[in-house]
Amino acid sequence: MTRTVKICVLISGTGSNLQALIDARESGRLDIEIIHVISNVADAPGLERARSHGIQTSILEHGAFVDRAAFDHALSLLASAGEPELVVLAGFMRIIGPAMLAPFDGRMINLHPSLLPLYKGTSTYQRALDAGDARHGASIHFVTDQLDGGPVISQVVIPIVPGDDAGSLAARLAPMEHRLVVATVEHFTRHRVECSDGLVLIDGAPIEKPLLLQADDRLSA
Ligand code: GRF
């Protein structure tokens, strides 16, 4: 059973993961309503993707605020409008502070391009290559006060192949991220996932490892 989940999506750039959510909604795969897309970058291409699908957009430029806390407070007010049940950070390149964390504790997820806990922060593709890793991937985790450090819900893994550079790795990972974000949000629409005491619960039971995206686009242990 699903119930339409109201979602607010935060972006800073291209918005291809936002597009994946829009497409999954329109194809009937996801029972969601994207009620608001907020960007901290005024010309983020993802904003036009939202507008062209009739989704409300807002721009909140961090440079216009005196400090991080003021931006965070304004973001919290804006994101709370319409009472979304879930906030999805899809390429949102700002650190989330306390004013935003508090109202969305356990209801805010972030997509990160690494197999967390490896490579928090930026330049994840290059760092995986420099380390000589055989595989890379993306993770979706609950947002906490630890940068890219919240409980990990789901991951997708791809091989690193000879000749890969950061660009080729990012290009190969991107479509897998789209599938991961859709499959993970689907778990929310089915009320299968929650965060409790720093643990991810699936169907009410804590998981020891993140769920993995399978070839059939389902998540499993
Ligand atoms: C993704 O690679 C995501 O992992 C990272 O930023 C990128 C967002 O891409 N955090 P897009 O804006 O959704 O196209």
mmCIF file of C-alpha atoms and ligand atoms in Angstrom:
data_model
loop_
_atom_site.group_PDB
_atom_site.id
_atom_site.type_symbol
_atom_site.label_atom_id
_atom_site.label_comp_id
_atom_site.label_asym_id
_atom_site.label_seq_id
_atom_site.Cartn_x
_atom_site.Cartn_y
_atom_site.Cartn_z
ATOM 1 C CA MET A 1 0.000 0.000 0.000
ATOM 2 C CA THR A 2 1.287 3.454 -0.799
ATOM 3 C CA ARG A 3 0.093 6.899 0.161
ATOM 4 C CA THR A 4 1.125 9.979 -1.769
ATOM 5 C CA VAL A 5 4.230 11.367 -0.097
ATOM 6 C CA LYS A 6 4.765 15.111 -0.342
ATOM 7 C CA ILE A 7 8.394 15.844 -1.136
ATOM 8 C CA CYS A 8 10.583 18.930 -1.164
ATOM 9 C CA VAL A 9 13.738 18.590 -3.292
ATOM 10 C CA LEU A 10 16.859 20.698 -2.693
ATOM 11 C CA ILE A 11 19.250 21.182 -5.598
ATOM 12 C CA SER A 12 22.252 23.256 -6.623
ATOM 13 C CA GLY A 13 22.818 22.202 -10.204
ATOM 14 C CA THR A 14 21.742 20.037 -13.096
ATOM 15 C CA GLY A 15 18.871 18.334 -11.360
ATOM 16 C CA SER A 16 19.111 15.037 -13.202
ATOM 17 C CA ASN A 17 18.147 13.194 -10.026
ATOM 18 C CA LEU A 18 15.214 15.555 -9.610
ATOM 19 C CA GLN A 19 14.282 14.650 -13.193
ATOM 20 C CA ALA A 20 14.413 10.954 -12.315
ATOM 21 C CA LEU A 21 11.908 11.582 -9.507
ATOM 22 C CA ILE A 22 9.661 13.620 -11.814
ATOM 23 C CA ASP A 23 9.779 10.875 -14.468
ATOM 24 C CA ALA A 24 9.046 8.152 -11.919
ATOM 25 C CA ARG A 25 6.074 10.152 -10.676
ATOM 26 C CA GLU A 26 4.763 10.674 -14.189
ATOM 27 C CA SER A 27 5.194 7.028 -15.193
ATOM 28 C CA GLY A 28 3.239 5.965 -12.112
ATOM 29 C CA ARG A 29 6.162 4.200 -10.457
ATOM 30 C CA LEU A 30 6.319 6.620 -7.536
ATOM 31 C CA ASP A 31 3.352 7.775 -5.496
ATOM 32 C CA ILE A 32 4.805 11.194 -4.698
ATOM 33 C CA GLU A 33 3.976 14.846 -5.108
ATOM 34 C CA ILE A 34 6.975 17.110 -5.504
ATOM 35 C CA ILE A 35 5.552 20.193 -3.854
ATOM 36 C CA HIS A 36 8.627 22.406 -3.956
ATOM 37 C CA VAL A 37 12.098 22.565 -5.471
ATOM 38 C CA ILE A 38 14.558 24.886 -3.745
ATOM 39 C CA SER A 39 17.928 25.861 -5.177
ATOM 40 C CA ASN A 40 20.706 27.857 -3.569
ATOM 41 C CA VAL A 41 21.999 28.650 -7.073
ATOM 42 C CA ALA A 42 19.848 31.073 -9.080
ATOM 43 C CA ASP A 43 20.641 29.625 -12.499
ATOM 44 C CA ALA A 44 20.671 25.958 -11.560
ATOM 45 C CA PRO A 45 19.356 24.108 -14.640
ATOM 46 C CA GLY A 46 17.284 21.870 -12.383
ATOM 47 C CA LEU A 47 14.986 24.811 -11.657
ATOM 48 C CA GLU A 48 13.783 24.840 -15.255
ATOM 49 C CA ARG A 49 13.142 21.100 -15.110
ATOM 50 C CA ALA A 50 10.823 21.727 -12.163
ATOM 51 C CA ARG A 51 9.098 24.742 -13.701
ATOM 52 C CA SER A 52 8.424 22.895 -16.934
ATOM 53 C CA HIS A 53 6.543 20.290 -14.926
ATOM 54 C CA GLY A 54 4.525 22.875 -13.013
ATOM 55 C CA ILE A 55 6.414 22.385 -9.756
ATOM 56 C CA GLN A 56 6.817 25.374 -7.444
ATOM 57 C CA THR A 57 10.404 26.603 -7.255
ATOM 58 C CA SER A 58 12.302 28.923 -4.957
ATOM 59 C CA ILE A 59 15.784 30.374 -5.047
ATOM 60 C CA LEU A 60 17.604 30.936 -1.788
ATOM 61 C CA GLU A 61 21.080 32.226 -2.474
ATOM 62 C CA HIS A 62 23.348 31.530 0.460
ATOM 63 C CA GLY A 63 25.489 34.576 -0.390
ATOM 64 C CA ALA A 64 22.580 36.850 0.498
ATOM 65 C CA PHE A 65 22.694 35.855 4.164
ATOM 66 C CA VAL A 66 24.962 37.193 6.869
ATOM 67 C CA ASP A 67 26.012 33.748 8.019
ATOM 68 C CA ARG A 68 25.313 30.046 7.781
ATOM 69 C CA ALA A 69 22.797 30.111 10.601
ATOM 70 C CA ALA A 70 20.698 32.802 8.921
ATOM 71 C CA PHE A 71 20.661 30.875 5.642
ATOM 72 C CA ASP A 72 19.783 27.698 7.466
ATOM 73 C CA HIS A 73 16.904 29.347 9.281
ATOM 74 C CA ALA A 74 15.482 30.776 6.047
ATOM 75 C CA LEU A 75 15.894 27.415 4.326
ATOM 76 C CA SER A 76 14.041 25.699 7.131
ATOM 77 C CA LEU A 77 11.094 28.098 6.853
ATOM 78 C CA LEU A 78 10.948 27.784 3.089
ATOM 79 C CA ALA A 79 11.269 23.995 3.054
ATOM 80 C CA SER A 80 8.560 23.640 5.696
ATOM 81 C CA ALA A 81 5.974 25.402 3.507
ATOM 82 C CA GLY A 82 3.353 22.934 2.368
ATOM 83 C CA GLU A 83 4.434 20.452 5.050
ATOM 84 C CA PRO A 84 6.524 17.996 3.059
ATOM 85 C CA GLU A 85 6.947 14.577 4.632
ATOM 86 C CA LEU A 86 10.327 14.041 3.056
ATOM 87 C CA VAL A 87 13.148 16.354 1.996
ATOM 88 C CA VAL A 88 15.479 15.008 -0.672
ATOM 89 C CA LEU A 89 18.916 16.582 -1.114
ATOM 90 C CA ALA A 90 19.721 15.827 -4.740
ATOM 91 C CA GLY A 91 22.971 17.531 -5.566
ATOM 92 C CA PHE A 92 22.501 20.216 -2.907
ATOM 93 C CA MET A 93 25.972 21.563 -2.259
ATOM 94 C CA ARG A 94 25.511 23.212 1.117
ATOM 95 C CA ILE A 95 26.049 21.874 4.594
ATOM 96 C CA ILE A 96 22.798 21.498 6.489
ATOM 97 C CA GLY A 97 22.805 23.158 9.908
ATOM 98 C CA PRO A 98 20.767 22.774 13.102
ATOM 99 C CA ALA A 99 17.822 24.986 12.131
ATOM 100 C CA MET A 100 17.134 22.789 9.112
ATOM 101 C CA LEU A 101 17.993 19.505 10.805
ATOM 102 C CA ALA A 102 15.596 19.880 13.717
ATOM 103 C CA PRO A 103 12.271 19.999 11.832
ATOM 104 C CA PHE A 104 13.302 17.288 9.388
ATOM 105 C CA ASP A 105 15.054 14.868 11.710
ATOM 106 C CA GLY A 106 14.577 11.395 10.213
ATOM 107 C CA ARG A 107 12.775 12.878 7.221
ATOM 108 C CA MET A 108 15.669 14.258 5.171
ATOM 109 C CA ILE A 109 17.879 12.170 2.896
ATOM 110 C CA ASN A 110 20.989 12.960 0.869
ATOM 111 C CA LEU A 111 22.449 11.368 -2.235
ATOM 112 C CA HIS A 112 26.223 11.116 -2.085
ATOM 113 C CA PRO A 113 28.507 9.818 -4.848
ATOM 114 C CA SER A 114 30.576 7.316 -2.883
ATOM 115 C CA LEU A 115 30.230 4.067 -1.030
ATOM 116 C CA LEU A 116 29.924 5.630 2.408
ATOM 117 C CA PRO A 117 31.613 5.637 4.844
ATOM 118 C CA LEU A 118 34.319 6.019 2.178
ATOM 119 C CA TYR A 119 34.986 9.467 0.727
ATOM 120 C CA LYS A 120 32.762 11.909 2.535
ATOM 121 C CA GLY A 121 32.900 15.404 1.076
ATOM 122 C CA THR A 122 33.985 16.270 -2.451
ATOM 123 C CA SER A 123 36.114 14.806 -5.290
ATOM 124 C CA THR A 124 34.876 11.322 -4.488
ATOM 125 C CA TYR A 125 35.564 9.863 -7.952
ATOM 126 C CA GLN A 126 39.181 10.984 -8.010
ATOM 127 C CA ARG A 127 39.772 9.817 -4.463
ATOM 128 C CA ALA A 128 38.439 6.343 -5.304
ATOM 129 C CA LEU A 129 40.705 6.232 -8.373
ATOM 130 C CA ASP A 130 43.730 7.467 -6.416
ATOM 131 C CA ALA A 131 43.153 4.783 -3.806
ATOM 132 C CA GLY A 132 43.177 2.086 -6.489
ATOM 133 C CA ASP A 133 39.670 0.939 -5.562
ATOM 134 C CA ALA A 134 38.074 -1.775 -7.671
ATOM 135 C CA ARG A 135 34.598 -0.326 -7.224
ATOM 136 C CA HIS A 136 32.780 2.902 -6.623
ATOM 137 C CA GLY A 137 29.171 3.844 -6.131
ATOM 138 C CA ALA A 138 26.605 6.076 -4.518
ATOM 139 C CA SER A 139 24.823 6.110 -1.184
ATOM 140 C CA ILE A 140 21.624 7.572 0.199
ATOM 141 C CA HIS A 141 21.687 8.400 3.873
ATOM 142 C CA PHE A 142 19.633 10.174 6.479
ATOM 143 C CA VAL A 143 20.971 13.677 7.034
ATOM 144 C CA THR A 144 22.426 14.333 10.478
ATOM 145 C CA ASP A 145 24.856 16.888 11.869
ATOM 146 C CA GLN A 146 27.729 14.740 10.576
ATOM 147 C CA LEU A 147 28.671 15.694 7.011
ATOM 148 C CA ASP A 148 27.771 12.704 4.799
ATOM 149 C CA GLY A 149 27.837 10.723 8.032
ATOM 150 C CA GLY A 150 24.196 9.854 8.756
ATOM 151 C CA PRO A 151 22.831 6.316 8.720
ATOM 152 C CA VAL A 152 23.083 4.851 5.219
ATOM 153 C CA ILE A 153 19.877 3.456 3.754
ATOM 154 C CA SER A 154 20.921 2.254 0.328
ATOM 155 C CA GLN A 155 23.804 1.979 -2.101
ATOM 156 C CA VAL A 156 24.555 1.160 -5.695
ATOM 157 C CA VAL A 157 27.923 -0.293 -6.681
ATOM 158 C CA ILE A 158 29.694 -0.005 -10.029
ATOM 159 C CA PRO A 159 33.076 -1.423 -11.063
ATOM 160 C CA ILE A 160 36.041 0.828 -11.751
ATOM 161 C CA VAL A 161 37.478 -0.294 -15.081
ATOM 162 C CA PRO A 162 40.922 0.252 -16.645
ATOM 163 C CA GLY A 163 41.163 3.667 -18.241
ATOM 164 C CA ASP A 164 38.536 5.243 -15.979
ATOM 165 C CA ASP A 165 38.976 8.839 -14.997
ATOM 166 C CA ALA A 166 36.790 10.954 -12.737
ATOM 167 C CA GLY A 167 34.648 12.013 -15.687
ATOM 168 C CA SER A 168 33.985 8.545 -17.029
ATOM 169 C CA LEU A 169 33.249 7.253 -13.557
ATOM 170 C CA ALA A 170 30.810 10.075 -12.856
ATOM 171 C CA ALA A 171 29.094 9.543 -16.210
ATOM 172 C CA ARG A 172 28.661 5.827 -15.556
ATOM 173 C CA LEU A 173 27.463 6.364 -12.009
ATOM 174 C CA ALA A 174 24.878 9.038 -12.829
ATOM 175 C CA PRO A 175 22.185 6.761 -14.320
ATOM 176 C CA MET A 176 22.670 4.348 -11.447
ATOM 177 C CA GLU A 177 22.173 7.200 -8.974
ATOM 178 C CA HIS A 178 18.888 8.006 -10.694
ATOM 179 C CA ARG A 179 17.718 4.441 -10.212
ATOM 180 C CA LEU A 180 18.903 4.445 -6.601
ATOM 181 C CA VAL A 181 17.080 7.634 -5.714
ATOM 182 C CA VAL A 182 13.825 6.370 -7.208
ATOM 183 C CA ALA A 183 14.063 2.956 -5.522
ATOM 184 C CA THR A 184 14.872 4.555 -2.171
ATOM 185 C CA VAL A 185 12.076 7.100 -2.324
ATOM 186 C CA GLU A 186 9.762 4.239 -3.256
ATOM 187 C CA HIS A 187 10.618 2.669 0.110
ATOM 188 C CA PHE A 188 9.357 5.841 1.784
ATOM 189 C CA THR A 189 6.101 5.746 -0.175
ATOM 190 C CA ARG A 190 5.620 2.194 1.069
ATOM 191 C CA HIS A 191 6.470 3.234 4.651
ATOM 192 C CA ARG A 192 9.186 0.641 4.772
ATOM 193 C CA VAL A 193 12.026 2.840 6.029
ATOM 194 C CA GLU A 194 12.602 4.946 9.111
ATOM 195 C CA CYS A 195 15.457 6.231 11.217
ATOM 196 C CA SER A 196 15.532 5.457 14.927
ATOM 197 C CA ASP A 197 18.370 6.058 17.399
ATOM 198 C CA GLY A 198 20.859 6.442 14.556
ATOM 199 C CA LEU A 199 19.809 3.184 12.902
ATOM 200 C CA VAL A 200 18.007 2.546 9.644
ATOM 201 C CA LEU A 201 14.944 0.384 10.164
ATOM 202 C CA ILE A 202 13.462 -1.498 7.228
ATOM 203 C CA ASP A 203 10.026 -2.939 7.875
ATOM 204 C CA GLY A 204 10.626 -2.141 11.538
ATOM 205 C CA ALA A 205 13.916 -4.018 11.911
ATOM 206 C CA PRO A 206 17.413 -2.489 11.979
ATOM 207 C CA ILE A 207 19.688 -3.296 9.039
ATOM 208 C CA GLU A 208 23.354 -4.139 9.482
ATOM 209 C CA LYS A 209 24.379 -3.030 5.996
ATOM 210 C CA PRO A 210 22.840 -0.647 3.495
ATOM 211 C CA LEU A 211 20.305 -2.080 1.078
ATOM 212 C CA LEU A 212 21.787 -2.667 -2.360
ATOM 213 C CA LEU A 213 20.192 -1.712 -5.649
ATOM 214 C CA GLN A 214 19.574 -4.839 -7.701
ATOM 215 C CA ALA A 215 19.415 -5.247 -11.464
ATOM 216 C CA ASP A 216 15.603 -5.233 -11.321
ATOM 217 C CA ASP A 217 15.680 -1.785 -9.619
ATOM 218 C CA ARG A 218 14.602 -3.192 -6.274
ATOM 219 C CA LEU A 219 16.512 -2.726 -3.036
ATOM 220 C CA SER A 220 17.503 -5.718 -1.012
ATOM 221 C CA ALA A 221 19.866 -6.673 1.804
HETATM 222 C C1 GRF B 1 25.062 13.643 -8.045
HETATM 223 O O1 GRF B 1 26.185 13.045 -8.581
HETATM 224 C C2 GRF B 1 25.056 13.473 -6.563
HETATM 225 O O2 GRF B 1 25.621 12.277 -6.140
HETATM 226 C C3 GRF B 1 25.876 14.624 -6.103
HETATM 227 O O3 GRF B 1 25.574 15.673 -6.977
HETATM 228 C C4 GRF B 1 25.136 15.147 -8.211
HETATM 229 C C5 GRF B 1 23.812 15.758 -8.528
HETATM 230 O O4 GRF B 1 23.508 15.656 -9.865
HETATM 231 N N1 GRF B 1 25.644 14.919 -4.733
HETATM 232 P P1 GRF B 1 22.139 16.272 -10.415
HETATM 233 O O5 GRF B 1 22.124 17.748 -10.068
HETATM 234 O O6 GRF B 1 21.003 15.527 -9.776
HETATM 235 O O7 GRF B 1 22.189 16.062 -11.891
#
